[in-house]
mmCIF file of C-alpha atoms and ligand atoms in Angstrom:
data_model
loop_
_atom_site.group_PDB
_atom_site.id
_atom_site.type_symbol
_atom_site.label_atom_id
_atom_site.label_comp_id
_atom_site.label_asym_id
_atom_site.label_seq_id
_atom_site.Cartn_x
_atom_site.Cartn_y
_atom_site.Cartn_z
ATOM 1 C CA MET N 181 0.000 0.000 0.000
ATOM 2 C CA ILE N 182 1.346 3.478 -0.856
ATOM 3 C CA SER N 183 1.672 5.475 2.335
ATOM 4 C CA PRO N 184 -0.334 8.693 2.663
ATOM 5 C CA CYS N 185 2.720 9.985 4.565
ATOM 6 C CA LEU N 186 4.483 10.476 1.214
ATOM 7 C CA LEU N 187 2.261 13.570 0.909
ATOM 8 C CA CYS N 188 3.677 14.998 4.140
ATOM 9 C CA SER N 189 6.969 16.248 5.575
ATOM 10 C CA ALA N 190 6.879 14.078 8.714
ATOM 11 C CA GLU N 191 4.894 16.561 10.795
ATOM 12 C CA CYS N 192 4.030 14.016 13.500
ATOM 13 C CA CYS N 193 7.690 12.931 13.789
ATOM 14 C CA LYS N 194 8.687 16.570 14.335
ATOM 15 C CA ASN N 195 5.938 17.687 16.667
ATOM 16 C CA LEU N 196 4.678 14.884 18.899
ATOM 17 C CA TYR N 197 6.078 12.939 21.806
ATOM 18 C CA ILE N 198 6.671 9.453 20.453
ATOM 19 C CA THR N 199 5.341 7.076 23.077
ATOM 20 C CA VAL N 200 6.640 3.518 22.878
ATOM 21 C CA THR N 201 6.403 0.126 24.541
ATOM 22 C CA ALA N 202 9.365 -1.668 26.077
ATOM 23 C CA PHE N 203 9.036 -4.141 23.185
ATOM 24 C CA ASP N 204 9.619 -1.284 20.741
ATOM 25 C CA VAL N 205 12.627 -0.111 22.731
ATOM 26 C CA LEU N 206 14.251 -3.555 22.822
ATOM 27 C CA ARG N 207 13.576 -4.145 19.115
ATOM 28 C CA ILE N 208 15.087 -0.772 18.157
ATOM 29 C CA SER N 209 18.107 -1.288 20.417
ATOM 30 C CA GLU N 210 18.773 -4.717 18.964
ATOM 31 C CA SER N 211 18.302 -3.595 15.359
ATOM 32 C CA THR N 212 20.380 -0.406 15.587
ATOM 33 C CA GLY N 213 22.988 -1.517 18.130
ATOM 34 C CA ARG N 214 22.218 1.603 20.192
ATOM 35 C CA ALA N 215 22.014 1.606 23.975
ATOM 36 C CA VAL N 216 18.433 2.173 25.158
ATOM 37 C CA GLY N 217 19.406 5.252 27.189
ATOM 38 C CA GLY N 218 20.694 6.914 24.013
ATOM 39 C CA PHE N 219 17.281 7.186 22.391
ATOM 40 C CA ALA N 220 14.532 6.412 24.926
ATOM 41 C CA GLU N 221 13.525 8.003 28.208
ATOM 42 C CA ILE N 222 10.983 7.909 30.998
ATOM 43 C CA TYR N 223 9.446 11.332 30.480
ATOM 44 C CA PRO N 224 7.047 13.416 32.598
ATOM 45 C CA LEU N 225 3.541 13.046 31.203
ATOM 46 C CA LYS N 226 2.620 16.032 29.014
ATOM 47 C CA LEU N 227 1.316 14.247 25.986
ATOM 48 C CA ILE N 228 -1.526 14.568 23.559
ATOM 49 C CA ASN N 229 -1.733 11.034 22.190
ATOM 50 C CA PHE N 230 -1.199 8.603 25.020
ATOM 51 C CA ASP N 231 -2.968 5.546 26.238
ATOM 52 C CA ASN N 232 -3.958 5.773 29.918
ATOM 53 C CA GLU N 233 -2.917 2.184 30.455
ATOM 54 C CA THR N 234 0.687 3.002 29.519
ATOM 55 C CA VAL N 235 1.046 5.808 32.064
ATOM 56 C CA LEU N 236 3.739 5.011 34.640
ATOM 57 C CA GLU N 237 3.317 6.150 38.225
ATOM 58 C CA CYS N 238 6.672 6.762 39.887
ATOM 59 C CA TRP N 239 7.829 8.278 43.141
ATOM 60 C CA ASP N 240 9.580 11.528 42.401
ATOM 61 C CA GLY N 241 10.513 13.234 45.644
ATOM 62 C CA LYS N 242 7.672 13.227 48.186
ATOM 63 C CA TYR N 243 4.816 12.434 45.825
ATOM 64 C CA PRO N 244 4.058 9.979 43.005
ATOM 65 C CA ALA N 245 4.010 11.548 39.544
ATOM 66 C CA GLU N 246 2.999 10.349 36.071
ATOM 67 C CA TYR N 247 5.511 9.473 33.374
ATOM 68 C CA ILE N 248 5.558 7.788 29.987
ATOM 69 C CA LEU N 249 8.132 5.757 28.079
ATOM 70 C CA CYS N 250 9.009 7.602 24.892
ATOM 71 C CA ILE N 251 11.599 8.156 22.199
ATOM 72 C CA LYS N 252 13.611 11.347 22.647
ATOM 73 C CA SER N 253 11.349 13.686 20.716
ATOM 74 C CA HIS N 254 10.868 17.089 19.045
ATOM 75 C CA PRO N 255 11.923 16.040 16.522
ATOM 76 C CA CYS N 256 12.031 12.290 16.948
ATOM 77 C CA PHE N 257 15.565 11.021 17.560
ATOM 78 C CA PHE N 258 15.266 8.792 14.486
ATOM 79 C CA LEU N 259 14.169 11.464 12.010
ATOM 80 C CA GLU N 260 16.986 12.454 9.680
ATOM 81 C CA GLY N 261 16.626 14.601 6.575
ATOM 82 C CA GLY N 262 12.846 14.336 6.865
ATOM 83 C CA ARG N 263 12.926 10.528 6.786
ATOM 84 C CA CYS N 264 12.524 7.813 9.405
ATOM 85 C CA THR N 265 15.812 5.950 9.799
ATOM 86 C CA ILE N 266 14.171 2.957 11.493
ATOM 87 C CA HIS N 267 11.263 2.498 9.128
ATOM 88 C CA ASP N 268 11.381 -1.322 9.088
ATOM 89 C CA PHE N 269 11.102 -1.568 12.867
ATOM 90 C CA SER N 270 9.455 1.720 13.810
ATOM 91 C CA PRO N 271 7.422 1.724 17.039
ATOM 92 C CA CYS N 272 3.869 0.543 17.477
ATOM 93 C CA VAL N 273 2.562 4.114 17.793
ATOM 94 C CA CYS N 274 4.099 5.094 14.446
ATOM 95 C CA ARG N 275 2.355 2.163 12.761
ATOM 96 C CA SER N 276 -1.009 3.051 14.243
ATOM 97 C CA PHE N 277 -0.860 6.861 13.919
ATOM 98 C CA PRO N 278 -2.914 8.894 13.024
ATOM 99 C CA LYS N 279 -5.488 6.513 14.493
ATOM 100 C CA GLY N 280 -5.727 7.280 18.206
ATOM 101 C CA VAL N 281 -6.125 4.799 21.034
ATOM 102 C CA ASP N 282 -9.855 5.508 21.015
ATOM 103 C CA GLY N 283 -10.036 4.262 17.396
ATOM 104 C CA ARG N 284 -10.629 7.749 15.993
ATOM 105 C CA PHE N 285 -8.367 9.426 13.461
ATOM 106 C CA LYS N 286 -6.393 12.460 14.718
ATOM 107 C CA THR N 287 -5.356 14.058 11.454
ATOM 108 C CA ARG N 288 -4.794 17.684 12.499
ATOM 109 C CA LEU N 289 -1.081 17.394 11.606
ATOM 110 C CA CYS N 290 -1.658 15.510 8.343
ATOM 111 C CA PRO N 291 -2.071 17.360 5.026
ATOM 112 C CA ILE N 292 -5.757 17.165 4.058
ATOM 113 C CA PRO N 293 -5.262 14.624 1.215
ATOM 114 C CA ALA N 294 -3.200 12.370 3.510
ATOM 115 C CA GLY N 295 -5.808 12.560 6.270
ATOM 116 C CA PHE N 296 -8.488 11.633 3.751
ATOM 117 C CA LEU N 297 -6.468 8.637 2.505
ATOM 118 C CA PHE N 298 -5.900 7.380 6.046
ATOM 119 C CA ARG N 299 -9.638 7.440 6.694
ATOM 120 C CA VAL N 300 -10.225 5.439 3.519
ATOM 121 C CA LEU N 301 -7.271 3.019 3.691
ATOM 122 C CA GLY N 302 -6.723 2.723 7.441
ATOM 123 C CA THR N 303 -3.329 2.258 9.109
ATOM 124 C CA ASN N 304 -1.012 -0.719 9.089
ATOM 125 C CA MET N 305 -0.222 -1.700 12.660
ATOM 126 C CA PRO N 306 0.842 -5.367 12.603
ATOM 127 C CA ARG N 307 -1.241 -7.722 14.721
ATOM 128 C CA ALA N 308 1.876 -8.743 16.676
ATOM 129 C CA TYR N 309 2.353 -5.123 17.761
ATOM 130 C CA ALA N 310 -1.184 -4.964 19.121
ATOM 131 C CA GLU N 311 -0.441 -8.086 21.160
ATOM 132 C CA GLU N 312 2.789 -6.515 22.435
ATOM 133 C CA LEU N 313 0.884 -3.415 23.486
ATOM 134 C CA ASP N 314 -1.519 -5.511 25.574
ATOM 135 C CA CYS N 315 1.414 -7.328 27.132
ATOM 136 C CA TYR N 316 3.226 -4.046 27.859
ATOM 137 C CA LYS N 317 0.124 -2.691 29.601
ATOM 138 C CA GLU N 318 0.272 -5.652 31.991
ATOM 139 C CA THR N 319 3.896 -4.776 32.817
ATOM 140 C CA VAL N 320 2.937 -1.136 33.369
ATOM 141 C CA ALA N 321 0.120 -2.231 35.702
ATOM 142 C CA GLU N 322 2.604 -4.360 37.644
ATOM 143 C CA TRP N 323 4.982 -1.403 37.999
ATOM 144 C CA ASN N 324 2.146 0.884 39.075
ATOM 145 C CA ARG N 325 1.099 -1.500 41.850
ATOM 146 C CA GLY N 326 4.583 -1.075 43.383
ATOM 147 C CA LYS N 327 5.260 2.538 42.287
ATOM 148 C CA GLY N 328 9.067 2.553 42.438
ATOM 149 C CA LYS N 329 11.412 5.452 41.876
ATOM 150 C CA VAL N 330 11.604 6.955 38.421
ATOM 151 C CA LYS N 331 15.316 6.102 38.147
ATOM 152 C CA ASP N 332 14.483 2.381 38.457
ATOM 153 C CA CYS N 333 11.540 2.317 36.063
ATOM 154 C CA MET N 334 13.322 1.731 32.736
ATOM 155 C CA GLU N 335 15.307 -1.206 34.116
ATOM 156 C CA PHE N 336 12.104 -2.760 35.494
ATOM 157 C CA LEU N 337 10.258 -2.414 32.180
ATOM 158 C CA LEU N 338 13.118 -3.852 30.125
ATOM 159 C CA LYS N 339 13.776 -6.741 32.506
ATOM 160 C CA LYS N 340 10.117 -7.782 32.611
ATOM 161 C CA THR N 341 9.753 -7.444 28.856
ATOM 162 C CA LYS N 342 12.869 -9.525 28.153
ATOM 163 C CA ALA N 343 11.436 -12.230 30.425
ATOM 164 C CA ARG N 344 8.128 -12.139 28.517
ATOM 165 C CA ILE N 345 9.942 -12.421 25.179
ATOM 166 C CA LYS N 346 11.851 -15.477 26.427
ATOM 167 C CA SER N 347 8.761 -17.225 27.844
HETATM 168 S S1 SF4 I 645 0.781 10.390 9.976
HETATM 169 FE FE1 SF4 I 645 0.037 12.367 9.182
HETATM 170 S S2 SF4 I 645 1.390 13.902 10.131
HETATM 171 FE FE2 SF4 I 645 2.403 11.906 10.333
HETATM 172 S S3 SF4 I 645 3.770 11.761 8.537
HETATM 173 FE FE3 SF4 I 645 1.827 10.745 8.017
HETATM 174 S S4 SF4 I 645 0.614 12.313 7.001
HETATM 175 FE FE4 SF4 I 645 2.255 13.375 8.133
HETATM 176 S S1 SF4 I 646 10.366 6.390 14.762
HETATM 177 FE FE1 SF4 I 646 10.316 7.037 12.639
HETATM 178 S S2 SF4 I 646 8.133 7.136 12.092
HETATM 179 FE FE2 SF4 I 646 8.276 7.103 14.324
HETATM 180 S S3 SF4 I 646 8.277 9.255 14.922
HETATM 181 FE FE3 SF4 I 646 10.415 8.609 14.745
HETATM 182 S S4 SF4 I 646 11.029 9.173 12.680
HETATM 183 FE FE4 SF4 I 646 8.776 9.192 12.769
#
């Protein structure tokens, strides 16, 4: 399928926080040879396109605060010369965008013809990614029951996800 994004100059990659799952992070690290800390972070929650079930609650000083796992953004760390450098293994959210987690299209950043094509053709999130997202939400729920410190969160997510991949 020809991508409607060919009609655009990667506006979402430049302007949004790119939320990811720990599966995405491990896949990107393995495929690029980059250390996770070089491109991903646990970031304070200030997002416009997040899924409530992926919000991480961490102790930060005296009180718990909300965070999200994301790619270093604005623009996305992997955008170079207007192109995605990890196209073959780009994150779940990039495959599903501009369809939001509520199933509705959020095309305010898309050129009008591209937004129209998305509504007609749909998006191309692989089924396996949808399964990973469900699995990641279970790991997030487990973290949120314990609410550890933000500095320990990434290690927890990666360790649990590696164990799920092995099992
Ligand atoms: S999803 Fe929309 S905003 Fe993002 S690159 Fe494609 S057309 Fe542009
Ligand atoms: S990973 Fe690729 S498609 Fe996703 S936001 Fe970054 S540059 Fe865009």
